[in-house]
mmCIF file of N, CA and C in Angstrom:
data_model
loop_
_atom_site.group_PDB
_atom_site.id
_atom_site.type_symbol
_atom_site.label_atom_id
_atom_site.label_comp_id
_atom_site.label_asym_id
_atom_site.label_seq_id
_atom_site.Cartn_x
_atom_site.Cartn_y
_atom_site.Cartn_z
ATOM 1 N N UNK A 24 0.262 -0.979 0.069
ATOM 2 C CA UNK A 24 -0.047 0.025 0.372
ATOM 3 C C UNK A 24 0.732 1.401 0.166
ATOM 4 N N UNK A 25 1.856 1.021 0.985
ATOM 5 C CA UNK A 25 3.370 2.248 1.127
ATOM 6 C C UNK A 25 3.932 2.338 -0.262
ATOM 7 N N UNK A 26 3.712 1.491 -1.371
ATOM 8 C CA UNK A 26 4.467 1.837 -2.464
ATOM 9 C C UNK A 26 3.322 2.185 -3.095
ATOM 10 N N UNK A 27 1.885 2.013 -2.825
ATOM 11 C CA UNK A 27 0.944 2.356 -4.424
ATOM 12 C C UNK A 27 1.198 3.740 -3.829
ATOM 13 N N UNK A 28 1.524 4.097 -2.897
ATOM 14 C CA UNK A 28 0.664 5.668 -2.340
ATOM 15 C C UNK A 28 2.276 6.645 -3.116
ATOM 16 N N UNK A 29 3.363 6.188 -3.431
ATOM 17 C CA UNK A 29 4.403 6.172 -3.507
ATOM 18 C C UNK A 29 4.435 6.603 -5.328
ATOM 19 N N UNK A 30 4.319 5.290 -5.460
ATOM 20 C CA UNK A 30 4.238 5.986 -6.851
ATOM 21 C C UNK A 30 2.791 6.503 -7.552
ATOM 22 N N UNK A 31 1.344 6.623 -5.999
ATOM 23 C CA UNK A 31 1.374 7.503 -7.883
ATOM 24 C C UNK A 31 0.960 8.614 -7.226
ATOM 25 N N UNK A 32 1.811 9.594 -5.615
ATOM 26 C CA UNK A 32 2.799 10.629 -5.943
ATOM 27 C C UNK A 32 3.437 11.021 -6.837
ATOM 28 N N UNK A 33 4.268 10.027 -7.619
ATOM 29 C CA UNK A 33 5.050 10.434 -9.011
ATOM 30 C C UNK A 33 4.599 10.628 -10.093
ATOM 31 N N UNK A 34 3.517 9.976 -10.023
ATOM 32 C CA UNK A 34 2.505 9.915 -10.274
ATOM 33 C C UNK A 34 1.582 12.094 -11.112
ATOM 34 N N UNK A 35 1.098 12.676 -10.121
ATOM 35 C CA UNK A 35 1.125 13.237 -9.638
ATOM 36 C C UNK A 35 2.090 14.836 -9.962
ATOM 37 N N UNK A 36 2.690 14.584 -9.216
ATOM 38 C CA UNK A 36 4.064 15.149 -9.244
ATOM 39 C C UNK A 36 4.700 15.383 -10.404
ATOM 40 N N UNK A 37 4.424 14.584 -11.656
ATOM 41 C CA UNK A 37 5.152 14.412 -12.907
ATOM 42 C C UNK A 37 3.930 15.565 -13.835
ATOM 43 N N UNK A 38 3.094 15.681 -13.820
ATOM 44 C CA UNK A 38 1.842 16.432 -15.030
ATOM 45 C C UNK A 38 2.042 17.892 -13.775
ATOM 46 N N UNK A 39 2.102 19.113 -15.828
ATOM 47 C CA UNK A 39 2.369 19.862 -15.725
ATOM 48 C C UNK A 39 1.247 20.492 -15.571
ATOM 49 N N UNK A 40 1.330 21.439 -14.737
ATOM 50 C CA UNK A 40 -0.029 22.779 -14.879
ATOM 51 C C UNK A 40 0.080 23.503 -16.342
ATOM 52 N N UNK A 41 -1.431 24.070 -16.955
ATOM 53 C CA UNK A 41 -0.750 23.964 -17.453
ATOM 54 C C UNK A 41 0.187 25.491 -18.309
ATOM 55 N N UNK A 42 1.059 26.061 -19.429
ATOM 56 C CA UNK A 42 1.625 26.891 -18.309
ATOM 57 C C UNK A 42 1.167 28.014 -19.810
ATOM 58 N N UNK A 43 1.150 29.589 -18.712
ATOM 59 C CA UNK A 43 0.284 30.765 -19.598
ATOM 60 C C UNK A 43 0.632 30.658 -21.038
ATOM 61 N N UNK A 44 0.211 30.641 -22.273
ATOM 62 C CA UNK A 44 0.567 30.925 -23.663
ATOM 63 C C UNK A 44 -0.327 31.789 -24.614
ATOM 64 N N UNK A 45 0.355 31.744 -25.978
ATOM 65 C CA UNK A 45 -0.886 32.549 -26.630
ATOM 66 C C UNK A 45 -1.886 32.269 -26.835
ATOM 67 N N UNK A 46 -1.853 30.898 -26.852
ATOM 68 C CA UNK A 46 -3.207 30.522 -26.555
ATOM 69 C C UNK A 46 -4.472 30.219 -25.147
ATOM 70 N N UNK A 47 -3.755 30.929 -24.348
ATOM 71 C CA UNK A 47 -4.743 31.339 -23.295
ATOM 72 C C UNK A 47 -5.621 32.519 -23.382
ATOM 73 N N UNK A 48 -5.731 33.473 -23.937
ATOM 74 C CA UNK A 48 -5.688 34.286 -24.249
ATOM 75 C C UNK A 48 -7.062 34.826 -23.619
ATOM 76 N N UNK A 49 -7.791 35.807 -23.310
ATOM 77 C CA UNK A 49 -8.537 35.990 -22.236
ATOM 78 C C UNK A 49 -10.357 37.356 -23.497
ATOM 79 N N UNK A 50 -10.894 36.109 -23.694
ATOM 80 C CA UNK A 50 -11.231 37.084 -25.508
ATOM 81 C C UNK A 50 -12.932 37.738 -24.674
ATOM 82 N N UNK A 51 -12.505 38.571 -23.441
ATOM 83 C CA UNK A 51 -13.670 39.414 -23.348
ATOM 84 C C UNK A 51 -13.550 40.641 -23.727
ATOM 85 N N UNK A 52 -15.128 41.094 -24.187
ATOM 86 C CA UNK A 52 -14.834 42.515 -24.931
ATOM 87 C C UNK A 52 -13.638 43.712 -24.474
ATOM 88 N N UNK A 53 -13.536 44.067 -23.096
ATOM 89 C CA UNK A 53 -12.406 44.434 -22.543
ATOM 90 C C UNK A 53 -10.938 43.488 -23.337
ATOM 91 N N UNK A 54 -10.220 42.297 -22.366
ATOM 92 C CA UNK A 54 -9.436 42.056 -23.105
ATOM 93 C C UNK A 54 -8.215 41.966 -24.315
ATOM 94 N N UNK A 55 -10.630 42.297 -25.567
ATOM 95 C CA UNK A 55 -10.049 42.040 -27.007
ATOM 96 C C UNK A 55 -9.311 43.525 -27.394
ATOM 97 N N UNK A 56 -10.442 44.747 -25.955
ATOM 98 C CA UNK A 56 -9.951 46.249 -26.865
ATOM 99 C C UNK A 56 -8.726 46.380 -26.514
ATOM 100 N N UNK A 57 -8.079 45.637 -24.723
ATOM 101 C CA UNK A 57 -7.159 46.702 -24.197
ATOM 102 C C UNK A 57 -5.958 45.668 -25.805
ATOM 103 N N UNK A 58 -5.997 44.377 -25.756
ATOM 104 C CA UNK A 58 -4.800 44.586 -27.210
ATOM 105 C C UNK A 58 -5.022 44.997 -28.442
ATOM 106 N N UNK A 59 -5.919 45.610 -28.297
ATOM 107 C CA UNK A 59 -6.058 46.360 -29.712
ATOM 108 C C UNK A 59 -5.413 47.713 -29.845
ATOM 109 N N UNK A 60 -6.106 48.369 -28.455
ATOM 110 C CA UNK A 60 -5.410 49.488 -28.094
ATOM 111 C C UNK A 60 -3.758 49.243 -28.184
ATOM 112 N N UNK A 61 -3.329 48.744 -27.485
ATOM 113 C CA UNK A 61 -1.635 48.604 -26.755
ATOM 114 C C UNK A 61 -1.633 47.998 -28.777
ATOM 115 N N UNK A 62 -1.661 47.140 -29.086
ATOM 116 C CA UNK A 62 -1.211 46.815 -31.140
ATOM 117 C C UNK A 62 -1.179 48.103 -31.752
ATOM 118 N N UNK A 63 -2.774 48.595 -31.942
ATOM 119 C CA UNK A 63 -2.054 50.219 -32.356
ATOM 120 C C UNK A 63 -1.327 51.648 -32.254
ATOM 121 N N UNK A 64 -1.772 51.606 -30.794
ATOM 122 C CA UNK A 64 0.020 52.206 -29.936
ATOM 123 C C UNK A 64 1.297 52.918 -31.012
ATOM 124 N N UNK A 65 1.066 50.785 -30.068
ATOM 125 C CA UNK A 65 2.758 50.611 -30.980
ATOM 126 C C UNK A 65 2.881 50.876 -32.340
ATOM 127 N N UNK A 66 1.493 50.193 -33.229
ATOM 128 C CA UNK A 66 2.029 49.941 -34.385
ATOM 129 C C UNK A 66 2.106 51.037 -34.640
ATOM 130 N N UNK A 67 0.883 51.840 -34.835
ATOM 131 C CA UNK A 67 0.351 52.748 -36.228
ATOM 132 C C UNK A 67 1.217 54.139 -35.194
ATOM 133 N N UNK A 68 1.575 54.308 -33.762
ATOM 134 C CA UNK A 68 1.223 55.736 -33.660
ATOM 135 C C UNK A 68 2.919 55.502 -33.119
ATOM 136 N N UNK A 69 3.142 54.998 -32.154
ATOM 137 C CA UNK A 69 4.641 55.595 -31.042
ATOM 138 C C UNK A 69 5.725 54.994 -32.745
ATOM 139 N N UNK A 70 5.116 53.590 -33.386
ATOM 140 C CA UNK A 70 6.410 54.039 -34.223
ATOM 141 C C UNK A 70 6.542 54.823 -35.767
ATOM 142 N N UNK A 71 5.543 55.653 -35.955
ATOM 143 C CA UNK A 71 5.526 56.504 -36.622
ATOM 144 C C UNK A 71 5.054 55.903 -38.167
ATOM 145 N N UNK A 72 3.947 55.116 -38.091
ATOM 146 C CA UNK A 72 4.005 55.096 -40.053
ATOM 147 C C UNK A 72 3.448 55.861 -40.251
ATOM 148 N N UNK A 73 3.634 56.221 -41.276
ATOM 149 C CA UNK A 73 3.594 57.355 -42.080
ATOM 150 C C UNK A 73 2.311 57.206 -42.442
ATOM 151 N N UNK A 74 1.341 56.008 -42.478
ATOM 152 C CA UNK A 74 -0.322 55.938 -42.609
ATOM 153 C C UNK A 74 -0.905 56.700 -41.504
ATOM 154 N N UNK A 75 -0.242 56.195 -40.457
ATOM 155 C CA UNK A 75 -1.118 57.093 -39.801
ATOM 156 C C UNK A 75 -1.012 58.360 -38.841
ATOM 157 N N UNK A 76 0.418 59.159 -39.307
ATOM 158 C CA UNK A 76 0.557 60.337 -38.510
ATOM 159 C C UNK A 76 -0.100 61.814 -38.424
ATOM 160 N N UNK A 77 -1.377 61.203 -39.220
ATOM 161 C CA UNK A 77 -2.298 62.363 -39.310
ATOM 162 C C UNK A 77 -2.807 62.460 -38.383
ATOM 163 N N UNK A 78 -2.834 61.218 -37.737
ATOM 164 C CA UNK A 78 -3.709 60.498 -36.264
ATOM 165 C C UNK A 78 -3.411 60.412 -35.746
ATOM 166 N N UNK A 79 -4.322 60.930 -34.371
ATOM 167 C CA UNK A 79 -3.756 60.288 -32.621
ATOM 168 C C UNK A 79 -5.099 58.967 -32.050
ATOM 169 N N UNK A 80 -4.484 58.497 -31.367
ATOM 170 C CA UNK A 80 -5.351 57.177 -30.492
ATOM 171 C C UNK A 80 -6.266 57.987 -29.366
ATOM 172 N N UNK A 81 -7.727 57.551 -29.421
ATOM 173 C CA UNK A 81 -8.021 58.199 -28.125
ATOM 174 C C UNK A 81 -8.696 57.076 -27.253
ATOM 175 N N UNK A 82 -8.494 55.987 -26.488
ATOM 176 C CA UNK A 82 -8.883 54.829 -25.850
ATOM 177 C C UNK A 82 -9.785 55.336 -25.130
ATOM 178 N N UNK A 83 -11.109 54.309 -24.891
ATOM 179 C CA UNK A 83 -12.344 54.782 -24.209
ATOM 180 C C UNK A 83 -11.964 53.667 -23.906
ATOM 181 N N UNK A 84 -11.588 52.522 -23.002
ATOM 182 C CA UNK A 84 -11.958 51.481 -22.673
ATOM 183 C C UNK A 84 -12.527 51.620 -21.559
ATOM 184 N N UNK A 85 -12.851 52.234 -20.457
ATOM 185 C CA UNK A 85 -13.537 52.244 -19.233
ATOM 186 C C UNK A 85 -14.970 52.633 -20.092
ATOM 187 N N UNK A 86 -16.035 51.509 -20.080
ATOM 188 C CA UNK A 86 -16.856 51.724 -20.750
ATOM 189 C C UNK A 86 -18.195 50.983 -19.756
ATOM 190 N N UNK A 87 -18.762 51.955 -19.672
ATOM 191 C CA UNK A 87 -20.677 51.527 -19.081
ATOM 192 C C UNK A 87 -21.784 50.941 -19.599
ATOM 193 N N UNK A 88 -21.080 50.843 -20.710
ATOM 194 C CA UNK A 88 -22.692 50.437 -21.867
ATOM 195 C C UNK A 88 -21.991 49.189 -22.334
ATOM 196 N N UNK A 89 -20.841 48.723 -21.917
ATOM 197 C CA UNK A 89 -19.986 46.974 -21.789
ATOM 198 C C UNK A 89 -19.251 47.332 -23.350
ATOM 199 N N UNK A 90 -19.160 48.017 -24.319
ATOM 200 C CA UNK A 90 -18.713 48.984 -25.126
ATOM 201 C C UNK A 90 -17.349 49.091 -25.329
ATOM 202 N N UNK A 91 -15.964 48.715 -25.089
ATOM 203 C CA UNK A 91 -14.933 49.177 -24.599
ATOM 204 C C UNK A 91 -14.767 49.641 -25.530
ATOM 205 N N UNK A 92 -13.918 50.375 -26.065
ATOM 206 C CA UNK A 92 -13.525 51.168 -27.618
ATOM 207 C C UNK A 92 -12.148 52.233 -27.561
ATOM 208 N N UNK A 93 -11.524 51.983 -29.409
ATOM 209 C CA UNK A 93 -10.495 52.827 -29.645
ATOM 210 C C UNK A 93 -11.268 53.492 -30.286
ATOM 211 N N UNK A 94 -10.625 55.217 -31.090
ATOM 212 C CA UNK A 94 -11.457 56.295 -31.606
ATOM 213 C C UNK A 94 -10.128 55.895 -32.118
ATOM 214 N N UNK A 95 -9.980 57.104 -32.974
ATOM 215 C CA UNK A 95 -8.889 57.565 -34.126
ATOM 216 C C UNK A 95 -9.358 59.175 -34.274
ATOM 217 N N UNK A 96 -8.412 59.280 -34.071
ATOM 218 C CA UNK A 96 -8.867 60.910 -34.243
ATOM 219 C C UNK A 96 -7.633 62.237 -34.569
ATOM 220 N N UNK A 97 -8.576 63.038 -35.744
ATOM 221 C CA UNK A 97 -6.700 64.035 -36.267
ATOM 222 C C UNK A 97 -6.229 64.207 -35.166
ATOM 223 N N UNK A 98 -4.999 64.468 -35.567
ATOM 224 C CA UNK A 98 -4.089 64.888 -34.629
ATOM 225 C C UNK A 98 -4.348 66.103 -34.187
ATOM 226 N N UNK A 99 -4.490 66.963 -35.785
ATOM 227 C CA UNK A 99 -4.381 68.940 -34.908
ATOM 228 C C UNK A 99 -5.464 69.235 -34.761
ATOM 229 N N UNK A 100 -6.940 67.797 -34.873
ATOM 230 C CA UNK A 100 -8.164 68.434 -33.548
ATOM 231 C C UNK A 100 -8.349 67.421 -33.324
ATOM 232 N N UNK A 101 -8.147 66.740 -32.182
ATOM 233 C CA UNK A 101 -8.321 65.788 -31.351
ATOM 234 C C UNK A 101 -10.565 65.519 -31.128
ATOM 235 N N UNK A 102 -10.316 67.005 -31.040
ATOM 236 C CA UNK A 102 -12.300 67.298 -30.008
ATOM 237 C C UNK A 102 -12.639 66.802 -31.649
ATOM 238 N N UNK A 103 -12.583 66.390 -32.681
ATOM 239 C CA UNK A 103 -13.747 66.351 -34.148
ATOM 240 C C UNK A 103 -13.972 65.289 -33.813
ATOM 241 N N UNK A 104 -14.472 64.805 -34.768
ATOM 242 C CA UNK A 104 -15.542 63.739 -34.984
ATOM 243 C C UNK A 104 -14.276 62.389 -35.304
ATOM 244 N N UNK A 105 -14.197 61.684 -34.882
ATOM 245 C CA UNK A 105 -13.788 59.764 -35.241
ATOM 246 C C UNK A 105 -13.583 59.948 -36.032
ATOM 247 N N UNK A 106 -12.536 60.219 -36.724
ATOM 248 C CA UNK A 106 -12.426 59.007 -38.462
ATOM 249 C C UNK A 106 -12.177 57.068 -37.850
ATOM 250 N N UNK A 107 -11.340 56.884 -37.030
ATOM 251 C CA UNK A 107 -12.347 55.564 -37.025
ATOM 252 C C UNK A 107 -12.837 54.947 -35.975
ATOM 253 N N UNK A 108 -13.368 54.262 -35.791
ATOM 254 C CA UNK A 108 -14.632 54.040 -34.358
ATOM 255 C C UNK A 108 -13.629 52.078 -34.112
ATOM 256 N N UNK A 109 -13.570 51.202 -33.024
ATOM 257 C CA UNK A 109 -12.857 50.188 -33.055
ATOM 258 C C UNK A 109 -13.589 49.638 -31.777
ATOM 259 N N UNK A 110 -15.118 48.766 -31.228
ATOM 260 C CA UNK A 110 -15.201 48.316 -30.444
ATOM 261 C C UNK A 110 -15.468 47.733 -30.119
ATOM 262 N N UNK A 111 -15.960 46.574 -28.778
ATOM 263 C CA UNK A 111 -16.139 45.247 -29.471
ATOM 264 C C UNK A 111 -16.946 45.305 -27.831
ATOM 265 N N UNK A 112 -18.046 44.132 -28.233
ATOM 266 C CA UNK A 112 -18.783 43.377 -27.122
ATOM 267 C C UNK A 112 -18.997 42.429 -27.188
ATOM 268 N N UNK A 113 -19.341 41.989 -26.164
ATOM 269 C CA UNK A 113 -19.665 40.344 -25.200
ATOM 270 C C UNK A 113 -18.711 40.001 -24.732
ATOM 271 N N UNK A 114 -19.168 37.741 -24.699
ATOM 272 C CA UNK A 114 -17.916 37.189 -24.886
ATOM 273 C C UNK A 114 -18.708 36.081 -24.736
ATOM 274 N N UNK A 115 -17.514 35.447 -26.100
ATOM 275 C CA UNK A 115 -16.508 36.393 -26.179
ATOM 276 C C UNK A 115 -16.746 37.993 -27.044
ATOM 277 N N UNK A 116 -16.247 38.753 -27.178
ATOM 278 C CA UNK A 116 -15.451 40.116 -27.562
ATOM 279 C C UNK A 116 -15.889 39.813 -29.103
ATOM 280 N N UNK A 117 -16.905 40.332 -29.432
ATOM 281 C CA UNK A 117 -16.994 40.360 -31.207
ATOM 282 C C UNK A 117 -16.898 42.191 -31.186
ATOM 283 N N UNK A 118 -15.798 42.551 -32.107
ATOM 284 C CA UNK A 118 -14.955 43.500 -32.455
ATOM 285 C C UNK A 118 -16.010 44.088 -33.733
ATOM 286 N N UNK A 119 -15.896 45.093 -33.776
ATOM 287 C CA UNK A 119 -16.771 45.811 -35.134
ATOM 288 C C UNK A 119 -15.729 47.364 -35.107
ATOM 289 N N UNK A 120 -15.937 47.703 -36.279
ATOM 290 C CA UNK A 120 -15.354 48.679 -36.889
ATOM 291 C C UNK A 120 -15.851 49.225 -38.165
ATOM 292 N N UNK A 121 -15.812 51.110 -37.834
ATOM 293 C CA UNK A 121 -16.576 51.980 -38.530
ATOM 294 C C UNK A 121 -16.354 53.058 -38.633
ATOM 295 N N UNK A 122 -16.280 54.503 -39.358
ATOM 296 C CA UNK A 122 -15.808 55.371 -39.073
ATOM 297 C C UNK A 122 -15.678 55.376 -40.953
ATOM 298 N N UNK A 123 -14.824 56.541 -41.115
ATOM 299 C CA UNK A 123 -14.720 57.024 -42.924
ATOM 300 C C UNK A 123 -12.931 56.589 -42.771
ATOM 301 N N UNK A 124 -13.419 56.390 -41.663
ATOM 302 C CA UNK A 124 -11.165 55.569 -42.495
ATOM 303 C C UNK A 124 -11.919 53.807 -43.119
ATOM 304 N N UNK A 125 -12.694 53.289 -42.279
ATOM 305 C CA UNK A 125 -13.185 52.065 -43.454
ATOM 306 C C UNK A 125 -13.881 52.185 -44.888
ATOM 307 N N UNK A 126 -13.748 53.667 -45.282
ATOM 308 C CA UNK A 126 -14.156 53.335 -46.498
ATOM 309 C C UNK A 126 -13.289 54.203 -47.568
ATOM 310 N N UNK A 127 -12.203 54.148 -46.650
ATOM 311 C CA UNK A 127 -10.030 54.277 -47.760
ATOM 312 C C UNK A 127 -9.704 53.504 -47.809
ATOM 313 N N UNK A 128 -8.903 53.729 -48.503
ATOM 314 C CA UNK A 128 -7.284 52.421 -48.511
ATOM 315 C C UNK A 128 -6.905 51.868 -47.503
ATOM 316 N N UNK A 129 -7.283 52.124 -46.143
ATOM 317 C CA UNK A 129 -6.420 51.394 -45.223
ATOM 318 C C UNK A 129 -7.637 50.599 -44.579
ATOM 319 N N UNK A 130 -7.804 50.552 -44.860
ATOM 320 C CA UNK A 130 -9.628 49.640 -44.268
ATOM 321 C C UNK A 130 -8.864 47.717 -45.045
ATOM 322 N N UNK A 131 -8.176 47.137 -45.001
ATOM 323 C CA UNK A 131 -8.128 46.300 -45.378
ATOM 324 C C UNK A 131 -7.045 45.977 -44.355
ATOM 325 N N UNK A 132 -6.507 47.269 -44.109
ATOM 326 C CA UNK A 132 -5.015 47.116 -43.371
ATOM 327 C C UNK A 132 -5.835 47.157 -42.118
ATOM 328 N N UNK A 133 -6.381 48.564 -41.589
ATOM 329 C CA UNK A 133 -7.373 48.196 -40.194
ATOM 330 C C UNK A 133 -7.850 46.419 -40.259
ATOM 331 N N UNK A 134 -8.647 45.896 -40.897
ATOM 332 C CA UNK A 134 -9.305 44.889 -40.282
ATOM 333 C C UNK A 134 -7.943 44.104 -40.431
ATOM 334 N N UNK A 135 -7.160 43.569 -40.895
ATOM 335 C CA UNK A 135 -6.527 42.751 -40.433
ATOM 336 C C UNK A 135 -5.270 42.837 -39.386
ATOM 337 N N UNK A 136 -4.607 44.383 -39.096
ATOM 338 C CA UNK A 136 -4.077 44.558 -37.904
ATOM 339 C C UNK A 136 -4.845 43.996 -36.666
ATOM 340 N N UNK A 137 -6.142 45.367 -36.825
ATOM 341 C CA UNK A 137 -7.533 45.124 -35.168
ATOM 342 C C UNK A 137 -7.885 42.948 -35.335
ATOM 343 N N UNK A 138 -8.096 42.445 -36.149
ATOM 344 C CA UNK A 138 -8.086 40.651 -35.914
ATOM 345 C C UNK A 138 -7.040 40.321 -35.288
ATOM 346 N N UNK A 139 -5.584 41.099 -35.927
ATOM 347 C CA UNK A 139 -4.513 40.256 -35.565
ATOM 348 C C UNK A 139 -4.078 40.606 -34.287
ATOM 349 N N UNK A 140 -4.398 41.470 -33.622
ATOM 350 C CA UNK A 140 -4.280 41.627 -32.348
ATOM 351 C C UNK A 140 -4.650 41.166 -31.056
ATOM 352 N N UNK A 141 -6.454 41.374 -32.164
ATOM 353 C CA UNK A 141 -7.401 40.575 -30.883
ATOM 354 C C UNK A 141 -7.360 39.471 -30.663
ATOM 355 N N UNK A 142 -6.802 38.653 -31.426
ATOM 356 C CA UNK A 142 -6.047 37.259 -30.942
ATOM 357 C C UNK A 142 -5.412 37.215 -30.353
ATOM 358 N N UNK A 143 -4.334 38.437 -29.920
ATOM 359 C CA UNK A 143 -3.698 37.548 -28.909
ATOM 360 C C UNK A 143 -2.611 38.399 -29.730
ATOM 361 N N UNK A 144 -1.842 37.984 -30.626
ATOM 362 C CA UNK A 144 -0.335 37.981 -32.022
ATOM 363 C C UNK A 144 -0.040 39.598 -31.054
ATOM 364 N N UNK A 145 0.930 40.100 -31.694
ATOM 365 C CA UNK A 145 1.347 41.590 -30.665
ATOM 366 C C UNK A 145 1.954 42.247 -32.397
ATOM 367 N N UNK A 146 2.285 41.217 -32.921
ATOM 368 C CA UNK A 146 3.062 42.203 -34.230
ATOM 369 C C UNK A 146 2.179 42.876 -34.815
ATOM 370 N N UNK A 147 3.400 43.586 -35.535
ATOM 371 C CA UNK A 147 3.228 45.203 -36.464
ATOM 372 C C UNK A 147 3.285 44.680 -37.906
#
């Protein structure tokens, strides 16, 4: 009996607990939009990307409506209407993008980049 208890404890000790991996990403609306905001800030704005140089990022992640979002606004007039709104709702977060930039040549890139960041990838 003592031998089987030792064998059992050896088996239990060898089990690995799941390690945090990129596949272990929260998909709530807030977590999704936090990842998108970080990606946009790093890849579109801090990098000095010429396609986004004339804009600035206005994250609105604290949302009482359950729709955290980021806004892309004109850099020279940040109080103007947003040119892009990216928001998510629900769990898992369903993301939507709208605004004038989604009818511009940047729309495909915005779709690709935001989908990649929402999935947990950090690459630009």
